[in-house]
N, CA, C and O atoms as a Tinker XYZ file with bonds, in Angstrom:
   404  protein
     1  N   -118.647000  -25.843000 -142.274000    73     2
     2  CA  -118.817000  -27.237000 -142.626000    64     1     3
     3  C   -118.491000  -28.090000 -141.395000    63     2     4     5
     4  O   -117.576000  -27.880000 -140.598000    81     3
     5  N   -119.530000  -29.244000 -141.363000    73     3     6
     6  CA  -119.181000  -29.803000 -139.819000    64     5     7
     7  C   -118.120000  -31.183000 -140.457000    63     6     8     9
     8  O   -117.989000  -31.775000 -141.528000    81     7
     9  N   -117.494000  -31.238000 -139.042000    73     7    10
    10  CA  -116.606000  -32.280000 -138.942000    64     9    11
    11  C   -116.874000  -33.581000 -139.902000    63    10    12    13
    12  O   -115.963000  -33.996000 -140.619000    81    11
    13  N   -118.364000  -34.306000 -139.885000    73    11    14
    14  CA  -118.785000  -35.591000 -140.118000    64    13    15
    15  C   -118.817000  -34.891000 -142.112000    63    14    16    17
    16  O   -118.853000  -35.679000 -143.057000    81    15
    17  N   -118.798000  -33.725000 -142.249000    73    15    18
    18  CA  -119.252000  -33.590000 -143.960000    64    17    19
    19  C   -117.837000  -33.375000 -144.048000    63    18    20    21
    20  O   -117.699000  -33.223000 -145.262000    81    19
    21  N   -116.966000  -33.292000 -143.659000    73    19    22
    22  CA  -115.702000  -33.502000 -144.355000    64    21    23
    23  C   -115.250000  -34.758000 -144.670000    63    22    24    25
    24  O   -114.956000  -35.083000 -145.820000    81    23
    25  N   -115.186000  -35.372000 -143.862000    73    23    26
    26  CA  -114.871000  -36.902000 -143.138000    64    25    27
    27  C   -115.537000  -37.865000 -144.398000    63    26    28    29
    28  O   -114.982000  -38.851000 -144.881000    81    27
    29  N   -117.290000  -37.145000 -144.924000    73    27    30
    30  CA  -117.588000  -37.917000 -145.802000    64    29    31
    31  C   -116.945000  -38.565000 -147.147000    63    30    32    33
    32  O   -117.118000  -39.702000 -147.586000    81    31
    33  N   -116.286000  -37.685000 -147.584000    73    31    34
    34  CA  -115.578000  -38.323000 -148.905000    64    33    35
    35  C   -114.172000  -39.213000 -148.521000    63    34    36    37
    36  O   -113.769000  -40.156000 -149.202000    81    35
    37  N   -113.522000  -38.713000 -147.298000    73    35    38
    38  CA  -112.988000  -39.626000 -146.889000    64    37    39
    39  C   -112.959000  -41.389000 -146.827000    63    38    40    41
    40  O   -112.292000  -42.277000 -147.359000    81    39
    41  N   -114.285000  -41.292000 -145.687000    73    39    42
    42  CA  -114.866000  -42.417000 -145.842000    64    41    43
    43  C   -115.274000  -43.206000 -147.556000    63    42    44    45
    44  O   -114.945000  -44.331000 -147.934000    81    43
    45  N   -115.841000  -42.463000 -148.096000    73    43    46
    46  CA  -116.346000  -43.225000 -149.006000    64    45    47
    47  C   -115.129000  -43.514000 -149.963000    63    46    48    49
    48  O   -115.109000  -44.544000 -150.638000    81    47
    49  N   -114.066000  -42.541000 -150.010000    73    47    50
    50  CA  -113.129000  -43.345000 -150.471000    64    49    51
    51  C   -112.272000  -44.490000 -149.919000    63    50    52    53
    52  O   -111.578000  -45.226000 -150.620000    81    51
    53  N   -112.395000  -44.561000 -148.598000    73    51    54
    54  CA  -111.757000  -45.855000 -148.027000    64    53    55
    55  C   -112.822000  -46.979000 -148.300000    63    54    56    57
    56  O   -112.471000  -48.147000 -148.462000    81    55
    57  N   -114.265000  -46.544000 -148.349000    73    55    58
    58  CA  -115.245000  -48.038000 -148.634000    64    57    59
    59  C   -114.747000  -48.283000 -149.900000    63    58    60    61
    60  O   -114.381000  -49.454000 -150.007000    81    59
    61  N   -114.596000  -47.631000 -150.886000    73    59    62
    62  CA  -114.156000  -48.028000 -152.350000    64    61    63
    63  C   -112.929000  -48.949000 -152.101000    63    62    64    65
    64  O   -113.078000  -50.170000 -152.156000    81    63
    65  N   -111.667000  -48.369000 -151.818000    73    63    66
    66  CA  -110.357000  -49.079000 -151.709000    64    65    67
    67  C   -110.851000  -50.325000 -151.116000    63    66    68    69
    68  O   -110.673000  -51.255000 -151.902000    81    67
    69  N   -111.321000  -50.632000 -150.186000    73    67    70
    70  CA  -110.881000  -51.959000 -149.635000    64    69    71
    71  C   -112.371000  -52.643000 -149.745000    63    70    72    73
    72  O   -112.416000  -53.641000 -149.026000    81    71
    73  N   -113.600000  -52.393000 -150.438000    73    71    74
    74  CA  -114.322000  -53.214000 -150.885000    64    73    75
    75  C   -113.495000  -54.319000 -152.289000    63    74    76    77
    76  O   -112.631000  -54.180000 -153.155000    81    75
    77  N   -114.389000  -55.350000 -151.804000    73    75    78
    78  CA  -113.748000  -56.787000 -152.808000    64    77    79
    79  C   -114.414000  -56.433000 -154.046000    63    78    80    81
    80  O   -115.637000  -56.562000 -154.100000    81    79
    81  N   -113.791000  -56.020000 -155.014000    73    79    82
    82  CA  -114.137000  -56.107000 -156.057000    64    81    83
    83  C   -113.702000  -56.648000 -156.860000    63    82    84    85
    84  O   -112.839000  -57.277000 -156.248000    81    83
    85  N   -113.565000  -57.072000 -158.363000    73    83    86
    86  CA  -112.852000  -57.642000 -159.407000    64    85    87
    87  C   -111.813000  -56.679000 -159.971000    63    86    88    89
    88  O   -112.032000  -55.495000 -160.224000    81    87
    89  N   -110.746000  -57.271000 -160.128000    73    87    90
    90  CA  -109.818000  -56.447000 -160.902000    64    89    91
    91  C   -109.539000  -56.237000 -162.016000    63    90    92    93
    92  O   -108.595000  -56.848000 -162.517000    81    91
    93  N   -110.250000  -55.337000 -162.727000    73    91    94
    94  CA  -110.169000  -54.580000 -164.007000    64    93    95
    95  C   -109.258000  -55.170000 -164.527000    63    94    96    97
    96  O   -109.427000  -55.993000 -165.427000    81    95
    97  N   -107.877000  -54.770000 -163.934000    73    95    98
    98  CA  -106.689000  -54.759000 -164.534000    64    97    99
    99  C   -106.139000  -55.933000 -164.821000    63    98   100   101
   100  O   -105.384000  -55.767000 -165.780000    81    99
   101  N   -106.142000  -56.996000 -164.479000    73    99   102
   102  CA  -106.194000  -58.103000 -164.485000    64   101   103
   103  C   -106.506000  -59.161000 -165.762000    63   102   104   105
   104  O   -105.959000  -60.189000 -166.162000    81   103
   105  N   -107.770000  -58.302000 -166.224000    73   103   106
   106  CA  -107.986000  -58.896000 -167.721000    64   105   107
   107  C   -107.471000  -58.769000 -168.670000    63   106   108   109
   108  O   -107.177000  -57.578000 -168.765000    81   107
   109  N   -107.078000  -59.426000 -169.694000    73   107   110
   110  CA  -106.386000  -59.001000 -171.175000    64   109   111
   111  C   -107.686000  -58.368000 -171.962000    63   110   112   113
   112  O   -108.590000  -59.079000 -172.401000    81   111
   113  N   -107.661000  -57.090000 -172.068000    73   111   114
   114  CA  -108.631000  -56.307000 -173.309000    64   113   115
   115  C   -108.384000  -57.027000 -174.170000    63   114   116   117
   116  O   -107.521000  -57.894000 -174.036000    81   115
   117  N   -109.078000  -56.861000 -175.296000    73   115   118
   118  CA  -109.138000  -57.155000 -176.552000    64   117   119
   119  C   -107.633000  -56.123000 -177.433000    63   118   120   121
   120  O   -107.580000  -54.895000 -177.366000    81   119
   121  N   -106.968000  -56.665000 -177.904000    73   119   122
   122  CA  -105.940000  -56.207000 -178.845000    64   121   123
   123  C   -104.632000  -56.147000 -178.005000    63   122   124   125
   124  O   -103.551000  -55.789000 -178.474000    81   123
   125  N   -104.888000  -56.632000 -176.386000    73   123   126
   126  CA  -103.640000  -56.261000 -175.882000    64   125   127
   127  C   -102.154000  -57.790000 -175.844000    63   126   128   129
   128  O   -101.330000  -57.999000 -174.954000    81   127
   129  N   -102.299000  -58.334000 -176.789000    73   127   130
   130  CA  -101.470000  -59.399000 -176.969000    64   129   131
   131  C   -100.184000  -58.844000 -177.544000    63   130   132   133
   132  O    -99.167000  -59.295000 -177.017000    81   131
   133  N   -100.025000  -58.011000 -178.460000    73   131   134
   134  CA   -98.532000  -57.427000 -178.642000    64   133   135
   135  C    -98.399000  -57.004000 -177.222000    63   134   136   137
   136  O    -97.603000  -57.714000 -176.608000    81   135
   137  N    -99.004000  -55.952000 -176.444000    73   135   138
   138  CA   -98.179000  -55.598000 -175.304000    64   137   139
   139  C    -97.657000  -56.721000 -174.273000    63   138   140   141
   140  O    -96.517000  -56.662000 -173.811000    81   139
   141  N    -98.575000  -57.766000 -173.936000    73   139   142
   142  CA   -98.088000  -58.523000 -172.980000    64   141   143
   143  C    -97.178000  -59.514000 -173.965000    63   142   144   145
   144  O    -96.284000  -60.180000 -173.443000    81   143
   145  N    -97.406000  -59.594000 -175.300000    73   143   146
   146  CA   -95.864000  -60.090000 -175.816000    64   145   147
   147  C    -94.380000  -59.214000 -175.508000    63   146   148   149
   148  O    -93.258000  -59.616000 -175.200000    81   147
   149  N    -94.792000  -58.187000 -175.684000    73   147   150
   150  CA   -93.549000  -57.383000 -175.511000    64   149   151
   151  C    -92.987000  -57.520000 -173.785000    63   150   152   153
   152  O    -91.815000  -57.488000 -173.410000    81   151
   153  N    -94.319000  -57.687000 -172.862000    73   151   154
   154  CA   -93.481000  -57.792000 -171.538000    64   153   155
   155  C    -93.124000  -58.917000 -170.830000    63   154   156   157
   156  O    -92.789000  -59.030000 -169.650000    81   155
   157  N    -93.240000  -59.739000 -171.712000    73   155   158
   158  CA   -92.714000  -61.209000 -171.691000    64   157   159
   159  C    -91.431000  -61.058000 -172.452000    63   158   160   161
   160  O    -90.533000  -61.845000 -172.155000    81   159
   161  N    -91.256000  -60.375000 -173.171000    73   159   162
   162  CA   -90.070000  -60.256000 -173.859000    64   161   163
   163  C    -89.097000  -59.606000 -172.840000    63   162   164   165
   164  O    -88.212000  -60.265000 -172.296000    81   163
   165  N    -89.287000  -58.358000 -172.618000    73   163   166
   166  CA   -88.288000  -58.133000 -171.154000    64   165   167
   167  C    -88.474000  -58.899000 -169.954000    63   166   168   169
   168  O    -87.493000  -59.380000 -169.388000    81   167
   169  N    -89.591000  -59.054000 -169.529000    73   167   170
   170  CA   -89.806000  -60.104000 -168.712000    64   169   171
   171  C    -87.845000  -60.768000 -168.923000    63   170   172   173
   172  O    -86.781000  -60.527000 -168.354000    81   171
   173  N    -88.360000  -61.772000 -170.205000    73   171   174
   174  CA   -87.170000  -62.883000 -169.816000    64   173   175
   175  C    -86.012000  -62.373000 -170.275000    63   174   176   177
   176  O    -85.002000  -63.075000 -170.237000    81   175
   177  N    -85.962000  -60.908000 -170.845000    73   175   178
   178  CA   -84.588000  -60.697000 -171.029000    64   177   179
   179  C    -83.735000  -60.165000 -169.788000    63   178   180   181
   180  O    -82.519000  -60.306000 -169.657000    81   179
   181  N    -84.676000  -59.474000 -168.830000    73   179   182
   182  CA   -84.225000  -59.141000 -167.506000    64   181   183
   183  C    -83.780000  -60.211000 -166.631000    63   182   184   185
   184  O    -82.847000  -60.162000 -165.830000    81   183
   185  N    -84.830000  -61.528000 -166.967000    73   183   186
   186  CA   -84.390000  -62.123000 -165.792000    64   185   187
   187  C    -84.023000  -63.440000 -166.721000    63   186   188   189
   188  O    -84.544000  -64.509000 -166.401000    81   187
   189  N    -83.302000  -63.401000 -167.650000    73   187   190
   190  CA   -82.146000  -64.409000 -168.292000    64   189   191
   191  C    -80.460000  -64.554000 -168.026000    63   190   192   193
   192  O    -79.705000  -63.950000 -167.264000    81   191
   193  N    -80.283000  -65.414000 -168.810000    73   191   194
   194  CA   -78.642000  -65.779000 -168.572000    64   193   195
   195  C    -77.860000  -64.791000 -168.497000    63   194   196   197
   196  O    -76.801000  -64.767000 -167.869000    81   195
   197  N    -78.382000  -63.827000 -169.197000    73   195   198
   198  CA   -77.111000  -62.680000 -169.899000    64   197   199
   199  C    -77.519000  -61.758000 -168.876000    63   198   200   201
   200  O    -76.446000  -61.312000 -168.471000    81   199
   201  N    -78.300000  -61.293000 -168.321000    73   199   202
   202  CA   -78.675000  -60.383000 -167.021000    64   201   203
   203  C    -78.110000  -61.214000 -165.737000    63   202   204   205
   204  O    -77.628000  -60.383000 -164.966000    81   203
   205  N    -77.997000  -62.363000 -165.275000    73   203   206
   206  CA   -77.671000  -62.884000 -164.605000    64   205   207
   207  C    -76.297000  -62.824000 -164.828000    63   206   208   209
   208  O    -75.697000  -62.350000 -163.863000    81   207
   209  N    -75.594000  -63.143000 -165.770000    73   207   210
   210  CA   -74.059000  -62.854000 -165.627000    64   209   211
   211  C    -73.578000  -61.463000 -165.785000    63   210   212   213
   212  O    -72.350000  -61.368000 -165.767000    81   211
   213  N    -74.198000  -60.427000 -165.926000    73   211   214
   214  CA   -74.671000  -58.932000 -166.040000    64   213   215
   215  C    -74.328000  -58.691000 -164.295000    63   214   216   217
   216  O    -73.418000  -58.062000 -163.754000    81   215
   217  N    -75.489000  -59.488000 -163.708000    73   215   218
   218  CA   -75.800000  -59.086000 -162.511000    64   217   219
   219  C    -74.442000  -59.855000 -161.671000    63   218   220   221
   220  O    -73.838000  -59.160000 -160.854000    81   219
   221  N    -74.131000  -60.853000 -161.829000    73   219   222
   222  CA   -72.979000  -61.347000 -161.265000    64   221   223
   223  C    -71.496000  -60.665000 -161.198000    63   222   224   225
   224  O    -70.715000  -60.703000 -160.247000    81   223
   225  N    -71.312000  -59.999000 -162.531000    73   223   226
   226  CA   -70.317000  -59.472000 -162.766000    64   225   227
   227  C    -70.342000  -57.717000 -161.641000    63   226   228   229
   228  O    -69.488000  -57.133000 -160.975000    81   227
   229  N    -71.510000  -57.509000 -161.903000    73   227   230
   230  CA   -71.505000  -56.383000 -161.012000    64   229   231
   231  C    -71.331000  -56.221000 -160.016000    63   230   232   233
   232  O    -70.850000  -55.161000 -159.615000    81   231
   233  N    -71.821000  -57.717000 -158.827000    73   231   234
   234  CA   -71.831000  -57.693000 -157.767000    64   233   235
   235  C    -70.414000  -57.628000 -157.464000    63   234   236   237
   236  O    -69.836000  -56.960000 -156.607000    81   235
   237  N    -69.823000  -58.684000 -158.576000    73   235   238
   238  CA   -68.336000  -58.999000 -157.890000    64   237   239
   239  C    -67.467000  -57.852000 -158.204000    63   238   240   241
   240  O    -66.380000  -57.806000 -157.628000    81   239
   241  N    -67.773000  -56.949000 -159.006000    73   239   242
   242  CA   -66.745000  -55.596000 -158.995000    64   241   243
   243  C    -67.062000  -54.548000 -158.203000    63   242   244   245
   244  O    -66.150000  -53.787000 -157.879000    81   243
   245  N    -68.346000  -54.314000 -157.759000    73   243   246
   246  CA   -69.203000  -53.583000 -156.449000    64   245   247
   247  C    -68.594000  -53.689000 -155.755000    63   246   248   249
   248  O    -67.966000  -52.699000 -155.382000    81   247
   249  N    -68.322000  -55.346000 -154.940000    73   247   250
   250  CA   -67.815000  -55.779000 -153.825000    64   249   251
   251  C    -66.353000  -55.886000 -154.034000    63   250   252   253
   252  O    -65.750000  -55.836000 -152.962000    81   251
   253  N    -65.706000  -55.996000 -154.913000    73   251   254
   254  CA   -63.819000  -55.479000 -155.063000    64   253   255
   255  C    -64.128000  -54.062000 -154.631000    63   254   256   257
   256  O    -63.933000  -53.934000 -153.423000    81   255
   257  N    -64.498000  -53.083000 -155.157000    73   255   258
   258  CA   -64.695000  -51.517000 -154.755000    64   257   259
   259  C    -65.199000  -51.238000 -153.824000    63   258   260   261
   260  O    -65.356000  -50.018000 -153.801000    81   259
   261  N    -65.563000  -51.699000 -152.996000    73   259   262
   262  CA   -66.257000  -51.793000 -151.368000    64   261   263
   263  C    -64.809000  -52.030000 -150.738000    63   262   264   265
   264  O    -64.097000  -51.188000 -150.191000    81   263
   265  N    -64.603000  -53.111000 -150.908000    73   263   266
   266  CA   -63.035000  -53.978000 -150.299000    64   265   267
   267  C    -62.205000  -52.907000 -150.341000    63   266   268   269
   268  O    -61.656000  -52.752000 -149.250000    81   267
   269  N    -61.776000  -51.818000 -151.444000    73   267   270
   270  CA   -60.543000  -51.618000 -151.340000    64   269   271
   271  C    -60.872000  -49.995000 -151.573000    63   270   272   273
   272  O    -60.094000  -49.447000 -152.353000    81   271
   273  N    -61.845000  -49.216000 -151.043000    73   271   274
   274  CA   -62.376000  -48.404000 -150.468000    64   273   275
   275  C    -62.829000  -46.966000 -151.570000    63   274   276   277
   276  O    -62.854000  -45.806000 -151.160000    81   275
   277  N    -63.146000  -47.372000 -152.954000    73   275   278
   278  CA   -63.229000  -46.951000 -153.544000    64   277   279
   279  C    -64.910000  -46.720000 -154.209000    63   278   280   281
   280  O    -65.263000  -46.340000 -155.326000    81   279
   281  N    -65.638000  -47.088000 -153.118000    73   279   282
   282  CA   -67.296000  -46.707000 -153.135000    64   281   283
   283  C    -67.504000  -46.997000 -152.042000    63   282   284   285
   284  O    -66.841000  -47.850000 -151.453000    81   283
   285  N    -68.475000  -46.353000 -151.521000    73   283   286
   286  CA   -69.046000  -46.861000 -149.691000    64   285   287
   287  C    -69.760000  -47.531000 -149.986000    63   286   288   289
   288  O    -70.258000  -47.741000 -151.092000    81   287
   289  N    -69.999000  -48.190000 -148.562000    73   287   290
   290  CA   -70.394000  -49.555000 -148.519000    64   289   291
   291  C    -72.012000  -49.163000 -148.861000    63   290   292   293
   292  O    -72.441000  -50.130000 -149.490000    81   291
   293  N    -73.099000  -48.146000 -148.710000    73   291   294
   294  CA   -74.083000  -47.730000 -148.778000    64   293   295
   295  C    -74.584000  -48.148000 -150.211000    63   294   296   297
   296  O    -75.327000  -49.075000 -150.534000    81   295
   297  N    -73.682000  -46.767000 -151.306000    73   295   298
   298  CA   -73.703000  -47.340000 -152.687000    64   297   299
   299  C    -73.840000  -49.126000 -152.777000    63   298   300   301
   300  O    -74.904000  -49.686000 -153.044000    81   299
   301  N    -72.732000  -49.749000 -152.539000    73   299   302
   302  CA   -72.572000  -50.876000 -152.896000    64   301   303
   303  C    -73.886000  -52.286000 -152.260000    63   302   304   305
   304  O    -74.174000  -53.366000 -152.778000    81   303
   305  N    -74.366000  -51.665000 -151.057000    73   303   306
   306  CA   -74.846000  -52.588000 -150.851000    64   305   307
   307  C    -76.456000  -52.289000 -151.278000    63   306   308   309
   308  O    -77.391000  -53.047000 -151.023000    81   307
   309  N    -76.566000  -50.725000 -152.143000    73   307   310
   310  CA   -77.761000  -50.477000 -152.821000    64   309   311
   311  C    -77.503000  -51.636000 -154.240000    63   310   312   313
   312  O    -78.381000  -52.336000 -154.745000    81   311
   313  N    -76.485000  -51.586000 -154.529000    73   311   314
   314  CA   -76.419000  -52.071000 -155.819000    64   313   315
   315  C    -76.972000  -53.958000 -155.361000    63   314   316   317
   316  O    -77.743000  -54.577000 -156.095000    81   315
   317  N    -76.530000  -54.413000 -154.388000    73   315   318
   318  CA   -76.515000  -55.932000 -154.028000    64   317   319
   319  C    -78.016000  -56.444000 -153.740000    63   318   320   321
   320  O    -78.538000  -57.549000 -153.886000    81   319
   321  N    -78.717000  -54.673000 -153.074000    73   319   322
   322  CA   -80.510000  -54.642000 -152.690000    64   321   323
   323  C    -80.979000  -54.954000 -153.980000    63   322   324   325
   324  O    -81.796000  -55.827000 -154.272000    81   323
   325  N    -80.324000  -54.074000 -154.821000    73   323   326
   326  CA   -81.393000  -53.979000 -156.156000    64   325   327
   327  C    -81.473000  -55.553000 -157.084000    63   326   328   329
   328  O    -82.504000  -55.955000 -157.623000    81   327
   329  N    -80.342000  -56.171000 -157.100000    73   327   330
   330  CA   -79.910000  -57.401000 -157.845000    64   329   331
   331  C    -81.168000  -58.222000 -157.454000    63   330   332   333
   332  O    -82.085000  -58.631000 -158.166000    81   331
   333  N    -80.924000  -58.362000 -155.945000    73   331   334
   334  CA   -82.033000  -59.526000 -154.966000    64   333   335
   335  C    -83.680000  -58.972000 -155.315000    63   334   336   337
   336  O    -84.741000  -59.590000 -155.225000    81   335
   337  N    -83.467000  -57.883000 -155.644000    73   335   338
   338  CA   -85.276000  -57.625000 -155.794000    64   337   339
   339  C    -85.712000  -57.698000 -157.344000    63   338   340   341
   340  O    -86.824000  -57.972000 -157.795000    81   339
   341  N    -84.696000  -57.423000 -157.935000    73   339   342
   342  CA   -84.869000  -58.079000 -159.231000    64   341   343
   343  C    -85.256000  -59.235000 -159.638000    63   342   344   345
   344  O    -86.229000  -59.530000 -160.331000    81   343
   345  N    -84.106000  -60.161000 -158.980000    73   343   346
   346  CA   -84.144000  -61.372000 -159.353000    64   345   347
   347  C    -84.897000  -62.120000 -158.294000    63   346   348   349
   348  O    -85.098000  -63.303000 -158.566000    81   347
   349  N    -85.338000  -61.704000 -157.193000    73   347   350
   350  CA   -86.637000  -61.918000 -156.164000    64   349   351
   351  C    -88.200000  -61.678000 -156.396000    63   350   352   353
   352  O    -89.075000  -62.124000 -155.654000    81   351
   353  N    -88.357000  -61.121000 -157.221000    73   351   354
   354  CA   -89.439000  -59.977000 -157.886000    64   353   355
   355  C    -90.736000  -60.996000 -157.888000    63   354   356   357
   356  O    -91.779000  -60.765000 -157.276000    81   355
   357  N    -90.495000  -62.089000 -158.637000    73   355   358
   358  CA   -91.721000  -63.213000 -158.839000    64   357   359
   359  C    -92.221000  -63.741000 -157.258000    63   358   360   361
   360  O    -93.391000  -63.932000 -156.926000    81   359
   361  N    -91.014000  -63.918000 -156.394000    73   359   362
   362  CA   -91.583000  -64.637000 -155.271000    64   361   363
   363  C    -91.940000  -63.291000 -153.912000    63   362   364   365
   364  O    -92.572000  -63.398000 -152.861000    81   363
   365  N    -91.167000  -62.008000 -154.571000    73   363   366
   366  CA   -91.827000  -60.812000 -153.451000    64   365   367
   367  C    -93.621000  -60.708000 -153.656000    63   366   368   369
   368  O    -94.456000  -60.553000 -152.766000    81   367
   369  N    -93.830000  -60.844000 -155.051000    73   367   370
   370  CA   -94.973000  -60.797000 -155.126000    64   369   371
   371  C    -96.065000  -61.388000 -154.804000    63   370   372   373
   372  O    -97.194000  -61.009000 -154.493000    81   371
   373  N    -95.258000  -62.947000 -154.998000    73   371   374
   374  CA   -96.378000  -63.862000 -155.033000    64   373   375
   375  C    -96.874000  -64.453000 -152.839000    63   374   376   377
   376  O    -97.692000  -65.201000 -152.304000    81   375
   377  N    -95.750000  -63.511000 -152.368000    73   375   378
   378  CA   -95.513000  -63.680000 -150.776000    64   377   379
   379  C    -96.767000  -62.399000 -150.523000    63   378   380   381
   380  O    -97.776000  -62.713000 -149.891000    81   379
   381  N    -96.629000  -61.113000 -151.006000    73   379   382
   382  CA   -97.583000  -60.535000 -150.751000    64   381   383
   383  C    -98.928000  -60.785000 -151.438000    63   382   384   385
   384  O    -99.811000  -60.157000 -150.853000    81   383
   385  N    -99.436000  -61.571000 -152.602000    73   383   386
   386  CA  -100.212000  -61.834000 -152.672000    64   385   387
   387  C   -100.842000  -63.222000 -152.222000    63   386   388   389
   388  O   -101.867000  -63.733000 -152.672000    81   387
   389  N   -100.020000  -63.706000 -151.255000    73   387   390
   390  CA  -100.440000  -64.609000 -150.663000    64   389   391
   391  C   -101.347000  -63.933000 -149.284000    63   390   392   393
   392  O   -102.487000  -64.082000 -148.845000    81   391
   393  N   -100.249000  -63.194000 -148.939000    73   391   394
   394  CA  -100.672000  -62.744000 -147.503000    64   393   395
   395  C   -102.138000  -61.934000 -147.423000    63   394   396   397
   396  O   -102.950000  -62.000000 -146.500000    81   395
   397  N   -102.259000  -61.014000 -148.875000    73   395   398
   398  CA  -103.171000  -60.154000 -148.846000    64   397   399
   399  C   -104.444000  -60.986000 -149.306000    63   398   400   401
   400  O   -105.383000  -60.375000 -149.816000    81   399
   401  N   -104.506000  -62.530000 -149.119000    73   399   402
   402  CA  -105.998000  -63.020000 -149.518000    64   401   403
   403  C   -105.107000  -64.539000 -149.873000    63   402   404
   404  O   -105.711000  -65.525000 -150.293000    81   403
């Protein structure tokens, strides 16, 4: 098999990926209103009051246990990454879908 007939499906799968097309996924099917009710429902339970003082409380006992050497700082400052991308999540996205078009 020559070089260029391997290469072919390659290619044609990179013309697929990055041709402009419409996004399927994007649309609400027909019947899918319980589901995007339900992820509006975590949606705001994740990123509500009670997750926020959830998330507050954690940071500040993370960071006592960092202080007084009873988790490394690695653990702890995974835990401080994860909070910010949580509660960053709407504007990480909306930064890369700015950039990408």
């Amino acid at each position: 098999m020559t070089p260029s007939r391997r290469l072919a499906p390659v290619a044609a799968g990179l013309a697929t990926l990055t041709s402009s097309a419409p996004a399927w996924a994007q649309a609400n099917p027909a019947g899918s209103s319980p589901i995007i009710n339900a992820l509006s429902w975590v949606q705001g339970t994740l990123l509500g009051n009670v997750a926020t003082a959830v998330a507050v409380i954690a940071v500040a006992m993370v960071g006592m246990m960092m202080l007084t050497g009873r988790i490394n700082w690695r653990l702890g400052a995974t835990v401080v990454l994860g909070c910010f991308i949580l509660f960053g999540a709407t504007t990480i996205v909306a930064g890369i879908q700015q950039a990408a078009g």
